[in-house]
Tab-separated table of C-alpha atoms in Angstrom:
chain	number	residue	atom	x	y	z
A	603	UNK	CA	-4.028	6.192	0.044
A	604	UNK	CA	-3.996	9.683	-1.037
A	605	UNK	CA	-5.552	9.208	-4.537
A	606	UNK	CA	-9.021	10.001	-6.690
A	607	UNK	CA	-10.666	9.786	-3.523
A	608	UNK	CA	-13.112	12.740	-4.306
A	609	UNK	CA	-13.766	9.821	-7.057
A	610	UNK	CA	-15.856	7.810	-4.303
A	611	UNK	CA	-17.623	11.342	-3.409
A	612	UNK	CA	-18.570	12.169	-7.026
A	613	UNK	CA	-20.512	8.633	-7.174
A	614	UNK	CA	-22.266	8.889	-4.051
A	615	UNK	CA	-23.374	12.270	-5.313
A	616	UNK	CA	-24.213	10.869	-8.762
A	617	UNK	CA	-26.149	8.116	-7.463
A	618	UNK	CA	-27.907	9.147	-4.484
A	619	UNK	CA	-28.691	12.986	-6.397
A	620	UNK	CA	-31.537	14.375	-8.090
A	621	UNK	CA	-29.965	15.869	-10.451
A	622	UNK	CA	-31.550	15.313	-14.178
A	623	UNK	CA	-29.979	12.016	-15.541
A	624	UNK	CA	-28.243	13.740	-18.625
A	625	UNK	CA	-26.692	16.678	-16.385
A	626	UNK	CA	-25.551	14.625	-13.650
A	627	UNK	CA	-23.617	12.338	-16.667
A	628	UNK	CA	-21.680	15.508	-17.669
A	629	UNK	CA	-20.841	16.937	-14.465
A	630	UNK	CA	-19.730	13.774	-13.326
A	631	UNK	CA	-17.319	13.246	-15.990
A	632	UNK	CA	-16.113	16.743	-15.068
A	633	UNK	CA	-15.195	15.783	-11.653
A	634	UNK	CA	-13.328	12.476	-13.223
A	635	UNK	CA	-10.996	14.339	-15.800
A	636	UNK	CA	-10.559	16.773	-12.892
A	637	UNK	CA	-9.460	14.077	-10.654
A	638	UNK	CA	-7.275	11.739	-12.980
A	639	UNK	CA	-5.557	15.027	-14.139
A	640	UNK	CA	-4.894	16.347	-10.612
A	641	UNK	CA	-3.017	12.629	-10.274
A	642	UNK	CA	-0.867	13.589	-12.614
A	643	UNK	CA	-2.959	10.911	-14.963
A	644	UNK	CA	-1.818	11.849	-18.862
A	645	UNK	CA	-4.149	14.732	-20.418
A	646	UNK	CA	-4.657	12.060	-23.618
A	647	UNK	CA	-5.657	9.489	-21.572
A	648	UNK	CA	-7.911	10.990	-19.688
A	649	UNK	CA	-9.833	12.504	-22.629
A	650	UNK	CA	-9.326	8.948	-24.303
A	651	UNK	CA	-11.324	7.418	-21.680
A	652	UNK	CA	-13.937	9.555	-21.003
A	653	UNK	CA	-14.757	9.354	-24.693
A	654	UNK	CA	-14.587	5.567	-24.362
A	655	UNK	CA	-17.310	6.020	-21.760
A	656	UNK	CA	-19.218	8.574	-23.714
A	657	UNK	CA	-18.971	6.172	-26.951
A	658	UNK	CA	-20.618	3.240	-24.958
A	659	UNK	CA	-23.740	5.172	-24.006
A	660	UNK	CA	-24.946	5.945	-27.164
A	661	UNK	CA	-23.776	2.786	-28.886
A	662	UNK	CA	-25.503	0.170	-26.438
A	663	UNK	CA	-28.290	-0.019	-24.284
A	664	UNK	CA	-28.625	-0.742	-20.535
A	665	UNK	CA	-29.330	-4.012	-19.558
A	666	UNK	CA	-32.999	-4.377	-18.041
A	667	UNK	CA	-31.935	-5.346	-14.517
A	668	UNK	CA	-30.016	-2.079	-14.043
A	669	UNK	CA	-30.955	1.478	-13.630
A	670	UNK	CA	-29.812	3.837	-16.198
A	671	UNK	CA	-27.198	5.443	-13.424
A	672	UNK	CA	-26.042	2.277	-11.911
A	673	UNK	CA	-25.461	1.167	-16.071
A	674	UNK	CA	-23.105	4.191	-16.119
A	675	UNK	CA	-21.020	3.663	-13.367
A	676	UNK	CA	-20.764	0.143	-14.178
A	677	UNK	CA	-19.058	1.789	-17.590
A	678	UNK	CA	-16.814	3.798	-15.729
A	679	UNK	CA	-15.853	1.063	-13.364
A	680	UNK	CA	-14.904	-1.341	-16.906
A	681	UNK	CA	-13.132	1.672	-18.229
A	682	UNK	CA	-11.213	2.944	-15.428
A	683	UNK	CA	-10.379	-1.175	-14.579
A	684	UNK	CA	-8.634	-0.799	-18.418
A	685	UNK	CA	-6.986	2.470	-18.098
A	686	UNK	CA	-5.060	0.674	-14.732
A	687	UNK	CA	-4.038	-2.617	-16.549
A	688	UNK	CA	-8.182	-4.467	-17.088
A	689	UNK	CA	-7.705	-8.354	-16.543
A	690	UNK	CA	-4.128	-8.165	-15.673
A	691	UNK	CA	-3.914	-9.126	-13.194
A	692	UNK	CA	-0.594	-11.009	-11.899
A	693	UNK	CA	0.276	-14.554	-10.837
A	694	UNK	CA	2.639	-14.094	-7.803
A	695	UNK	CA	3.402	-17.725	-6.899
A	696	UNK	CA	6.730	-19.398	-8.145
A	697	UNK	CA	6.803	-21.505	-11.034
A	698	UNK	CA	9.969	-23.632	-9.837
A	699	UNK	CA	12.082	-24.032	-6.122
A	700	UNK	CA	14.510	-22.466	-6.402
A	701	UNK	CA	12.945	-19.622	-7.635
A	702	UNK	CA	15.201	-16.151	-8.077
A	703	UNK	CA	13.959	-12.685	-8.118
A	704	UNK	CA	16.226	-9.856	-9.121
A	705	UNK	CA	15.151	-6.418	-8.134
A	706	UNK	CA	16.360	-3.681	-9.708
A	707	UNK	CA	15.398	0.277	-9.919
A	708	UNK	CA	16.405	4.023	-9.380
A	709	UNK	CA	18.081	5.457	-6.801
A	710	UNK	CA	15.388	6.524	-3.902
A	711	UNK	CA	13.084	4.531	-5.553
A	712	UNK	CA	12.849	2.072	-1.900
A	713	UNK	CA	14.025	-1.158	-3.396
A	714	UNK	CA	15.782	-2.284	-0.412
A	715	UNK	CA	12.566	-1.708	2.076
A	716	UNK	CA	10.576	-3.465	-0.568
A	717	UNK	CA	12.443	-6.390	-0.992
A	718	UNK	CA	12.578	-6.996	2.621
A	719	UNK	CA	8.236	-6.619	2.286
A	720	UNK	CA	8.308	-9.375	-0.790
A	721	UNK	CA	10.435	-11.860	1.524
A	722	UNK	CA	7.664	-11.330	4.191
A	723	UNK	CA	4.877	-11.267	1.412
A	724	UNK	CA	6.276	-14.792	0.626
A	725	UNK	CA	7.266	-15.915	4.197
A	726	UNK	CA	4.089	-16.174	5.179
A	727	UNK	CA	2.588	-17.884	2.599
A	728	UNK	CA	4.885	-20.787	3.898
A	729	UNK	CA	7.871	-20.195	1.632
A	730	UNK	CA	11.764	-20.701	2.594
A	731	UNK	CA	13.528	-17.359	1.593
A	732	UNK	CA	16.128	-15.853	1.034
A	733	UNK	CA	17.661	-12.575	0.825
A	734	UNK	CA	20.838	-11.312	-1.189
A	735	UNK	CA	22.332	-7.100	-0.113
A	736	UNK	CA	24.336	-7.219	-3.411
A	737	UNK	CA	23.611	-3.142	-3.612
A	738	UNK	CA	27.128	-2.278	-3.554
A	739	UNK	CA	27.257	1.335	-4.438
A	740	UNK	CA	24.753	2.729	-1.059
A	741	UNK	CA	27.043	2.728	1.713
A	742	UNK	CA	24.490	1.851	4.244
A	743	UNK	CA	22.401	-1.018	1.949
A	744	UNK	CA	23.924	-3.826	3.397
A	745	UNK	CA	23.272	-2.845	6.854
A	746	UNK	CA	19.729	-2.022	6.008
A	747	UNK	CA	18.358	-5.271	5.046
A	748	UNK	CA	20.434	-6.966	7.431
A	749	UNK	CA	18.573	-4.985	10.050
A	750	UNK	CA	15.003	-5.714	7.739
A	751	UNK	CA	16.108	-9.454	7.845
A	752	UNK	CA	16.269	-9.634	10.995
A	753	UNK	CA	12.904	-8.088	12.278
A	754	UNK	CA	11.180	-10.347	10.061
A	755	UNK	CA	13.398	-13.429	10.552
A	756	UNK	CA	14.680	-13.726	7.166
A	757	UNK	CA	18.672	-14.805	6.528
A	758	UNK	CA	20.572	-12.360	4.674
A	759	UNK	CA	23.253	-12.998	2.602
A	760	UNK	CA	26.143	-10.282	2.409
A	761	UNK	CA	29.651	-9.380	1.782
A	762	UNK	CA	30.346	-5.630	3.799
A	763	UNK	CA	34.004	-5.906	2.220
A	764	UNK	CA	33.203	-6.518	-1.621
A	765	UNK	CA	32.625	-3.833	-4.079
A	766	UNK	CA	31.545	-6.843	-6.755
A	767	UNK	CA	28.246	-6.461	-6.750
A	768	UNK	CA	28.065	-9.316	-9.632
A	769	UNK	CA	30.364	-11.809	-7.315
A	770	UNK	CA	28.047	-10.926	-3.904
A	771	UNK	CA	25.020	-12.061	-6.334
A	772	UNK	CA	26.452	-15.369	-7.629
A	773	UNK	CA	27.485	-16.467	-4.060
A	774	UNK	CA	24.583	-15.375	-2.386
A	775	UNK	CA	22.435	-17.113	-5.066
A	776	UNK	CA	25.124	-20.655	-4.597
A	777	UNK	CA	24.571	-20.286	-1.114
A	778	UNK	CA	21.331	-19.847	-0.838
A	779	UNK	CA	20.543	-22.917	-3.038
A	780	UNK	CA	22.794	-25.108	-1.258
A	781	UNK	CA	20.874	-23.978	1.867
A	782	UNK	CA	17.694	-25.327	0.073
A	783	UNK	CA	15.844	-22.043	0.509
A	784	UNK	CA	12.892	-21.561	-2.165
A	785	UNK	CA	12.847	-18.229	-2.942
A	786	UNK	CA	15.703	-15.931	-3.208
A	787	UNK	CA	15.919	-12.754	-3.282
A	788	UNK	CA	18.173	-10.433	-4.702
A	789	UNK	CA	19.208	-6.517	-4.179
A	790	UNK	CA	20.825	-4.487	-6.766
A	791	UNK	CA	22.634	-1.590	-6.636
A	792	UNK	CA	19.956	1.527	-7.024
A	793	UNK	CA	22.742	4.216	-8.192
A	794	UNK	CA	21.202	6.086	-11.370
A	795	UNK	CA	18.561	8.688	-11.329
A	796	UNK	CA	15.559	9.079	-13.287
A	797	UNK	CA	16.677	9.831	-16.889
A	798	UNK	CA	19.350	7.352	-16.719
A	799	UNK	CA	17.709	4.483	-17.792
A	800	UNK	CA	20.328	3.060	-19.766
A	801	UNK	CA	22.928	2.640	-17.522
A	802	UNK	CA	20.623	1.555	-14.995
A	803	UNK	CA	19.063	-1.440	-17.325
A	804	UNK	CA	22.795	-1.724	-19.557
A	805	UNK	CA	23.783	-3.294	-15.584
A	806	UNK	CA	20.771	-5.307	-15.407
A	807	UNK	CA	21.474	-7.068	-17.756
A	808	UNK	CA	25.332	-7.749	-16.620
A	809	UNK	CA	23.487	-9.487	-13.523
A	810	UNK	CA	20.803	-10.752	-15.061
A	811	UNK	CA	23.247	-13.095	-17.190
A	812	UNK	CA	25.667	-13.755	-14.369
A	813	UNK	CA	22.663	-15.311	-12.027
A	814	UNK	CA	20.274	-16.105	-14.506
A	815	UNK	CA	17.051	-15.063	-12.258
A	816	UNK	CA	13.774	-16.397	-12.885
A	817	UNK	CA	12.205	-12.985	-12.945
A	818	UNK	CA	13.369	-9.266	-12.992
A	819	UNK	CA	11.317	-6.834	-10.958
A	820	UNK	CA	11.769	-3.281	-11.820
A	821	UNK	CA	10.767	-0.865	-8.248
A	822	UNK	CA	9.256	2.447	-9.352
A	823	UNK	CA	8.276	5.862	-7.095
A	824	UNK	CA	4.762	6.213	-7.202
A	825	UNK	CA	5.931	9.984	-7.129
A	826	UNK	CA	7.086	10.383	-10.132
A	827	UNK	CA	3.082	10.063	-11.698
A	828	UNK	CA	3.598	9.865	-15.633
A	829	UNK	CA	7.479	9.891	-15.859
A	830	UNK	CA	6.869	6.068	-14.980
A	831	UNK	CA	6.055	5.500	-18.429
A	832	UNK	CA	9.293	5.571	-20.193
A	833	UNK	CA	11.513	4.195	-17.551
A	834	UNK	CA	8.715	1.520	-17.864
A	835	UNK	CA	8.636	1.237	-21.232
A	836	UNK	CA	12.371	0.827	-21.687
A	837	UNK	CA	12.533	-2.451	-19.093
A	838	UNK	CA	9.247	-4.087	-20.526
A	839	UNK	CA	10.771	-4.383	-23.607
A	840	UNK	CA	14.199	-5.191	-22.415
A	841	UNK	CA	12.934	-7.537	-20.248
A	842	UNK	CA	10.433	-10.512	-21.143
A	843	UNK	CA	10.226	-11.950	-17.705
A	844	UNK	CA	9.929	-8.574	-15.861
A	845	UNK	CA	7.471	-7.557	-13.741
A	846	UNK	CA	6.934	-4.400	-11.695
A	847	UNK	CA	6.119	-3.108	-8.348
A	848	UNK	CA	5.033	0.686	-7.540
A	849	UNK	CA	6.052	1.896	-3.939
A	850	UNK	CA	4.731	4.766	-1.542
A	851	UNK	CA	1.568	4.811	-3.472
A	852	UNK	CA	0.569	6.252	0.421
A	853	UNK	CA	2.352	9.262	0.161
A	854	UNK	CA	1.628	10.866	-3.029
A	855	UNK	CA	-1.229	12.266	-5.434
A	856	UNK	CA	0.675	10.959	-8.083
A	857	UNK	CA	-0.412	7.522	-8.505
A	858	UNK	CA	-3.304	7.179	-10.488
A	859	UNK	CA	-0.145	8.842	-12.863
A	860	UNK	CA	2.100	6.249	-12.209
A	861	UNK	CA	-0.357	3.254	-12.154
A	862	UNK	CA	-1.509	4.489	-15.829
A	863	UNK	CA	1.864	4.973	-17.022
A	864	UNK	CA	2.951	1.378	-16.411
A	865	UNK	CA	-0.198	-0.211	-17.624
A	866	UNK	CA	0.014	1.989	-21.065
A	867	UNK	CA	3.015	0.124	-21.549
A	868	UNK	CA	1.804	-3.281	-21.665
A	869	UNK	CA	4.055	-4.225	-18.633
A	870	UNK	CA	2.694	-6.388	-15.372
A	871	UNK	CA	2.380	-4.554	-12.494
A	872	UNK	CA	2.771	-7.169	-9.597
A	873	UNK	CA	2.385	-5.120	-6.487
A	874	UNK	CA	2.222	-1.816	-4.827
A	875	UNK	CA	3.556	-0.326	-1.427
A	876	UNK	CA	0.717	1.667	0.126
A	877	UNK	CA	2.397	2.494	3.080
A	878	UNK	CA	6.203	1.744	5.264
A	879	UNK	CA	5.374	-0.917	7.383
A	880	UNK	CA	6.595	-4.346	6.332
A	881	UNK	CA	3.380	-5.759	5.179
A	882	UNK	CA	2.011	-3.209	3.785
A	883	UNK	CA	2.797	-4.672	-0.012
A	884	UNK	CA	-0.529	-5.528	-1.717
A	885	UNK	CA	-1.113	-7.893	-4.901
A	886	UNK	CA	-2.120	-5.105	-7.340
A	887	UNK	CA	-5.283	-6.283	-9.230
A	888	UNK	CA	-6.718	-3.236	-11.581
A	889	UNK	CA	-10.411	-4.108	-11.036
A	890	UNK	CA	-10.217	-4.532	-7.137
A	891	UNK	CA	-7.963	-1.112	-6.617
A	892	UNK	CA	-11.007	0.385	-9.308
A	893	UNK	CA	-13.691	-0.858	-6.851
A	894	UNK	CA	-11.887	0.620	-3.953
A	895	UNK	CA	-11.360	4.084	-5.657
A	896	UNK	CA	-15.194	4.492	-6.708
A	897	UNK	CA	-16.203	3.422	-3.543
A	898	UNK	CA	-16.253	-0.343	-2.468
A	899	UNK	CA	-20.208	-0.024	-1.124
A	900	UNK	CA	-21.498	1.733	-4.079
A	901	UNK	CA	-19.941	-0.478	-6.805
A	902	UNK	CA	-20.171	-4.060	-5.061
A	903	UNK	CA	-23.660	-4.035	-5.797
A	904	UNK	CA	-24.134	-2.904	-9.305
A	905	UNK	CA	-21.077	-5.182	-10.459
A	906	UNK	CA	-23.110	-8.200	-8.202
A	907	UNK	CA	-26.273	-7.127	-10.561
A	908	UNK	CA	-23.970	-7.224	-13.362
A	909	UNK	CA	-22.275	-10.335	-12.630
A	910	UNK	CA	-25.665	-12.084	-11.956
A	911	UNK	CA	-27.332	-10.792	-14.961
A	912	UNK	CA	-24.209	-12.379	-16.878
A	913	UNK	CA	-24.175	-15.844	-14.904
A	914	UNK	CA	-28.148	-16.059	-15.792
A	915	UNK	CA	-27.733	-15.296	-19.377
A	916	UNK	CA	-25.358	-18.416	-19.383
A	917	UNK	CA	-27.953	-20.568	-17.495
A	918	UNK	CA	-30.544	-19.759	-19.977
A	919	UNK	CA	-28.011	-20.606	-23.023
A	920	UNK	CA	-27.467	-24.125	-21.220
A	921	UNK	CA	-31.860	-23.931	-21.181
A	922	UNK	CA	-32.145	-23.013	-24.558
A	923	UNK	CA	-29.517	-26.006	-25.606
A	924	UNK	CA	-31.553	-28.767	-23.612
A	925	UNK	CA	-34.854	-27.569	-25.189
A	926	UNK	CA	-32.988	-28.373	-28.519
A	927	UNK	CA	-31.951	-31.929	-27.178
A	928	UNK	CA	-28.276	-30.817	-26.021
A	929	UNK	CA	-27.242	-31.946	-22.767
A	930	UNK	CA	-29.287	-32.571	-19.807
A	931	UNK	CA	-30.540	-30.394	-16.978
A	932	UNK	CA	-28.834	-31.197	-13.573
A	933	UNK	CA	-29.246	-29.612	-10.089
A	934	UNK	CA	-25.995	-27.917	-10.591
A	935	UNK	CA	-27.767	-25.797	-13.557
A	936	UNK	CA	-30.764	-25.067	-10.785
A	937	UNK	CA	-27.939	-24.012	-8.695
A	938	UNK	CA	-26.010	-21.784	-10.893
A	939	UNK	CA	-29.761	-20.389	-11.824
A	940	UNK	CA	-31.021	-19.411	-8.594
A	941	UNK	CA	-27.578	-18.215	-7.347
A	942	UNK	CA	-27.711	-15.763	-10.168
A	943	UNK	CA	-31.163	-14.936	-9.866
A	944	UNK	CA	-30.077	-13.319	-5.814
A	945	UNK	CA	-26.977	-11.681	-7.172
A	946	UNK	CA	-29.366	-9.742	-9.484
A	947	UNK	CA	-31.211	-7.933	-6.800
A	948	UNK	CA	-34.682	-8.087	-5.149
A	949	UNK	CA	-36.980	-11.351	-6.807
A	950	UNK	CA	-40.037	-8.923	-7.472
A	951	UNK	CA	-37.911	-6.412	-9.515
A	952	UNK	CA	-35.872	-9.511	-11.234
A	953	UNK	CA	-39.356	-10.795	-12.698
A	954	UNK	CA	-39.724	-7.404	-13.604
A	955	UNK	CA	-36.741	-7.349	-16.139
A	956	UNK	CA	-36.533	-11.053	-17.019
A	957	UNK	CA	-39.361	-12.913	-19.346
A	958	UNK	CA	-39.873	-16.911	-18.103
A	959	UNK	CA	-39.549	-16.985	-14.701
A	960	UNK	CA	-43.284	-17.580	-14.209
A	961	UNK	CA	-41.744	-21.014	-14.643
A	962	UNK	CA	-40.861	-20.803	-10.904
A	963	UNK	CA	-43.620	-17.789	-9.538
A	964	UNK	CA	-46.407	-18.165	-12.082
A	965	UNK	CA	-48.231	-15.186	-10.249
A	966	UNK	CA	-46.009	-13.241	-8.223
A	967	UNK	CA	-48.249	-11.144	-5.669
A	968	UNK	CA	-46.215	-9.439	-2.747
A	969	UNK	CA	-46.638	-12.321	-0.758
A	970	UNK	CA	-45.543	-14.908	-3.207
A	971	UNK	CA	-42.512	-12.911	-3.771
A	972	UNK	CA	-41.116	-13.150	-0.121
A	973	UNK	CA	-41.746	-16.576	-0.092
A	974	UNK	CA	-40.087	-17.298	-3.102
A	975	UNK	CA	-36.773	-15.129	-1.729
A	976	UNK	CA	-37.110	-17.289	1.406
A	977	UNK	CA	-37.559	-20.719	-1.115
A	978	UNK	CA	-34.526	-19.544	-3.278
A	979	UNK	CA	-32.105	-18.865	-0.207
A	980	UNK	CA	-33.274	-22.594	1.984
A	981	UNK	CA	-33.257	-24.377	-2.185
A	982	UNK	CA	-29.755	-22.753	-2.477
A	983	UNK	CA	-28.422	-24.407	1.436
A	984	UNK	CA	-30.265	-27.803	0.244
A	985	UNK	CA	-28.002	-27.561	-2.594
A	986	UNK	CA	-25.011	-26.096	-1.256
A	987	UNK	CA	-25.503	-29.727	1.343
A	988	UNK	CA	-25.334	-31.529	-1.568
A	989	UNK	CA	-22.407	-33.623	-3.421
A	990	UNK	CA	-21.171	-33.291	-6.516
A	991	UNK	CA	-22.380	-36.216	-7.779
A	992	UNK	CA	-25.713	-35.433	-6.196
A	993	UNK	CA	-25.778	-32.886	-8.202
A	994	UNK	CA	-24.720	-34.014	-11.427
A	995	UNK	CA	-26.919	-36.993	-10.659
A	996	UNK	CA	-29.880	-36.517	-8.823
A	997	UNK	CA	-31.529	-39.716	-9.478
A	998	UNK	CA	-29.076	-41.288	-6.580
A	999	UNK	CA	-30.783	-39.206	-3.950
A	1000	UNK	CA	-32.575	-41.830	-1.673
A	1001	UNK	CA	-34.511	-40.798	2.394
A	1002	UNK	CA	-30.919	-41.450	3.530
A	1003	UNK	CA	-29.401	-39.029	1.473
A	1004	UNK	CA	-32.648	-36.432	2.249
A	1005	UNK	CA	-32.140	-36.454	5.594
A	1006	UNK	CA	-28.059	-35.827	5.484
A	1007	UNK	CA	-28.739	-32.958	3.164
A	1008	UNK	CA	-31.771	-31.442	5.068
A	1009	UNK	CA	-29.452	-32.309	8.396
A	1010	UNK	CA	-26.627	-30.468	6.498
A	1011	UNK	CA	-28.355	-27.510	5.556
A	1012	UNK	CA	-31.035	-26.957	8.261
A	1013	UNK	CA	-33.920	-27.715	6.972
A	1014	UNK	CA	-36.968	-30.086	7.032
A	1015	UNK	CA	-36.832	-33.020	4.819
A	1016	UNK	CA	-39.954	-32.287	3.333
A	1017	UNK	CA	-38.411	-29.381	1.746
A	1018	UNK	CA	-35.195	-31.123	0.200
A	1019	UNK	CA	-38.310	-33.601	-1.171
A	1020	UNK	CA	-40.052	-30.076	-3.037
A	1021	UNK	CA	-36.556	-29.550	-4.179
A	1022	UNK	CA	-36.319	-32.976	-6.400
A	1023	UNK	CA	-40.392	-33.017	-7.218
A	1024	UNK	CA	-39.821	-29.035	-8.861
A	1025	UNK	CA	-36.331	-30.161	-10.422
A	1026	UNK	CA	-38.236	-33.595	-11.912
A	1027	UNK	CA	-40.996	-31.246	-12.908
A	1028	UNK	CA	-38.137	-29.159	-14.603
A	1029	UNK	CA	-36.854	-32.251	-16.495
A	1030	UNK	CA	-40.442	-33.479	-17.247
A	1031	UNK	CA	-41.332	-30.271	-19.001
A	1032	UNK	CA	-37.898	-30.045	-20.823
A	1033	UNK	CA	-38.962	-33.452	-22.484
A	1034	UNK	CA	-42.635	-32.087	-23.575
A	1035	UNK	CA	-41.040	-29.362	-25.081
A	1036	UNK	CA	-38.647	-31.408	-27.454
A	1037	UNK	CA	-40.902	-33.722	-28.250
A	1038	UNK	CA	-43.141	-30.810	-29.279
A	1039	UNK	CA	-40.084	-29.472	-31.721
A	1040	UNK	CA	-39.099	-32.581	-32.994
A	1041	UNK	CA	-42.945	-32.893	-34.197
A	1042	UNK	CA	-43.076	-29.875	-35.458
A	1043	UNK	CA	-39.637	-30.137	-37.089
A	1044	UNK	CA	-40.910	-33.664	-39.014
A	1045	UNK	CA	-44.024	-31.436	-40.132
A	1046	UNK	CA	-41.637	-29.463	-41.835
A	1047	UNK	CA	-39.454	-32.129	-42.856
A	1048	UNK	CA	-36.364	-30.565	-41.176
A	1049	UNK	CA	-34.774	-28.709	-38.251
A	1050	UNK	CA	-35.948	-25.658	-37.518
């Protein structure tokens, strides 16, 4: 995909350098404004967002579990994941059967190849469809997804001797219902140019209301970077139930423009072509395409630290609430613990960064700390072997119920029995503990 992919280079460089922390910050927001621009990115969003990022590291602090560099690129990473749409990320399966997509776009813009890859992209995932050439005004449309239908084994519905484009969508539509197929698909007629946006969406709308589709899906040239915006603008707010899809993101510097454009908009981008063959149509998700363009390797495991150190801070929340008498502690808490606890990183620097878990190591020497990586990962299988109701109910764990787990997860039963005495110990110290504040609260003649 030819885009930002000196991106990936500048955080190798930034993380692996030696380069003075401060230094390395500033000339690696040089080589991002230099890349986004050079992808035809807009100038003011650029500078927005590198502001954004420069804004978040004086205002907050690093969390403890991550280095000060792998803290920064995590801030990129949120901040680019915005700039390309942030949690927007699209539901693609149908709401209802039948279920009717209407494409529509710009002349050159490869609507008819891409609605041959969304009948595939649903095909196999097991649905029935269906495929309408109701693109009128291109001589050779018809012929062209008659030709994609058949490679992928699609039916096409067609009408080589009708200039009605409206008429070819209502019967294909009638036909393809009474057919019982569950997702149809229609083509329209691509004949405006960029700049015409009017006309093309004033004849949207004359099909929209004469097949009633259950979503509009505007096709847009990755190629034309930042010009996206308007054309995308325009449909978003003429169409509620639109959605959009980006071709020959392959083929052009110009996407990080495009991809920005839409998103600035508000609209849904839904997919993108990243190259001709028929199933190369991905599900665009901002965060996941971010990942890929700083470098797949290189992020993963900061965002798994992240992540982690998140997914702990909610396990000691539920702690907290049971010390105060709120709920009680069950092995799918000790679960969600120590699965957070590996996400974070190696155990010895872990206790390094987090206060309390002497609980579990109450003096970690080098050697305690490789057994207790080993204990976490064979506590984690035993657990992972276990029911739900196991879990939310330990006390129902007899021998027979040892052995399937240890059986289950490869281990001794001995070990599934250290399991339940630590998690017992767990709940036994839980119930010291508010005993202690509900003493101390009478003392004072009131919560504390």
């Amino acid at each position: 995909m030819i885009m930002l992919e000196n991106i990936k280079d500048a955080v190798r460089k930034f993380l692996t350098g030696s380069t003075p922390y401060e230094k390395a910050v500033d000339e690696f927001i040089k080589d991002l404004q230099k890349s986004l621009i050079s992808s035809d990115v807009n100038v003011k969003l650029v500078f927005s967002l590198t502001s954004k990022i420069r804004e978040r590291l004086t205002k907050e602090k690093p969390p403890s579990i991550l280095e000060r560099k792998e803290w920064f690129i995590s801030i990129v990473y949120d901040e680019l994941s915005k700039l390309f749409g942030g949690d927007n990320e699209p539901s693609v399966n149908p709401t209802k059967i039948p279920y009717i997509i209407m494409l529509v776009g710009v002349q050159g813009s490869g609507k008819t190849t891409t609605a041959a890859k969304l009948a595939f992209f649903y095909k196999k995932k097991g649905y029935k469809v269906g495929l309408v050439a109701a693109d009128t005004y291109r001589p050779a449309a018809y012929d062209q997804l008659a030709q994609l239908g058949s490679q992928i084994d699609v039916p096409v519905y067609g009408e080589p001797n009708n200039t009605n484009s409206i008429e070819i969508a209502q019967h294909g539509v009638s036909t393809f219902i009474k057919n019982k197929i569950d997702i149809i698909i229609v083509d329209t007629a691509g004949r405006h140019g960029y700049g015409e946006e009017t006309k093309l969406l004033e004849e949207m709308k004359e099909i929209y209301e004469a097949i009633r589709p259950d979503e509009v899906i505007l096709v847009i040239d990755a190629s034309i970077g930042q010009k996206a915006y308007d054309l995308a603008l325009r449909f978003h707010q003429a169409s509620p139930i639109g959605a959009i899809i980006i071709t020959k993101m392959d083929g052009t510097a110009k996407g990080g423009g495009a991809l920005s454009a839409v998103a600035a908009t508000g609209a849904t981008i839904k997919f993108i072509g990243t190259g001709e063959k028929i199933d190369e149509l991905e599900v665009f998700n901002p965060k996941r395409y971010v990942a890929r363009i700083l470098g797949m390797g290189d992020i993963e495991t900061i965002l798994d630290k992240v992540r982690g150190l998140e997914e702990y801070e909610k396990v000691q929340k539920k702690m907290e609430d049971l010390m105060t008498g709120k709920g009680k502690l069950t092995l799918k808490d000790v679960y969600d613990q120590l699965v957070a606890l590996r996400k974070m990183g190696p155990l010895s620097k872990v206790l390094q960064h987090i206060p309390g878990l002497g609980v579990l190591l109450p003096t970690p020497t080098e050697e305690q700390l490789k057994l207790g990586e080993e204990k976490i990962k064979r506590w984690i299988a035993a657990l992972n072997s276990m029911t739900y109701k196991e879990l939310e109910n330990p006390s129902i764990i007899d021998k027979s119920r040892m052995r399937r787990i240890a059986e289950g997860a490869g281990l001794e039963i001995d070990e599934v029995r250290e399991l339940l005495e630590w998690y017992n110990n767990m709940n036994k110290l839980l119930k010291m503990v508010k005993r202690r504040r509900s003493d101390i609260e009478k003392l004072f003649g009131g919560k504390l």
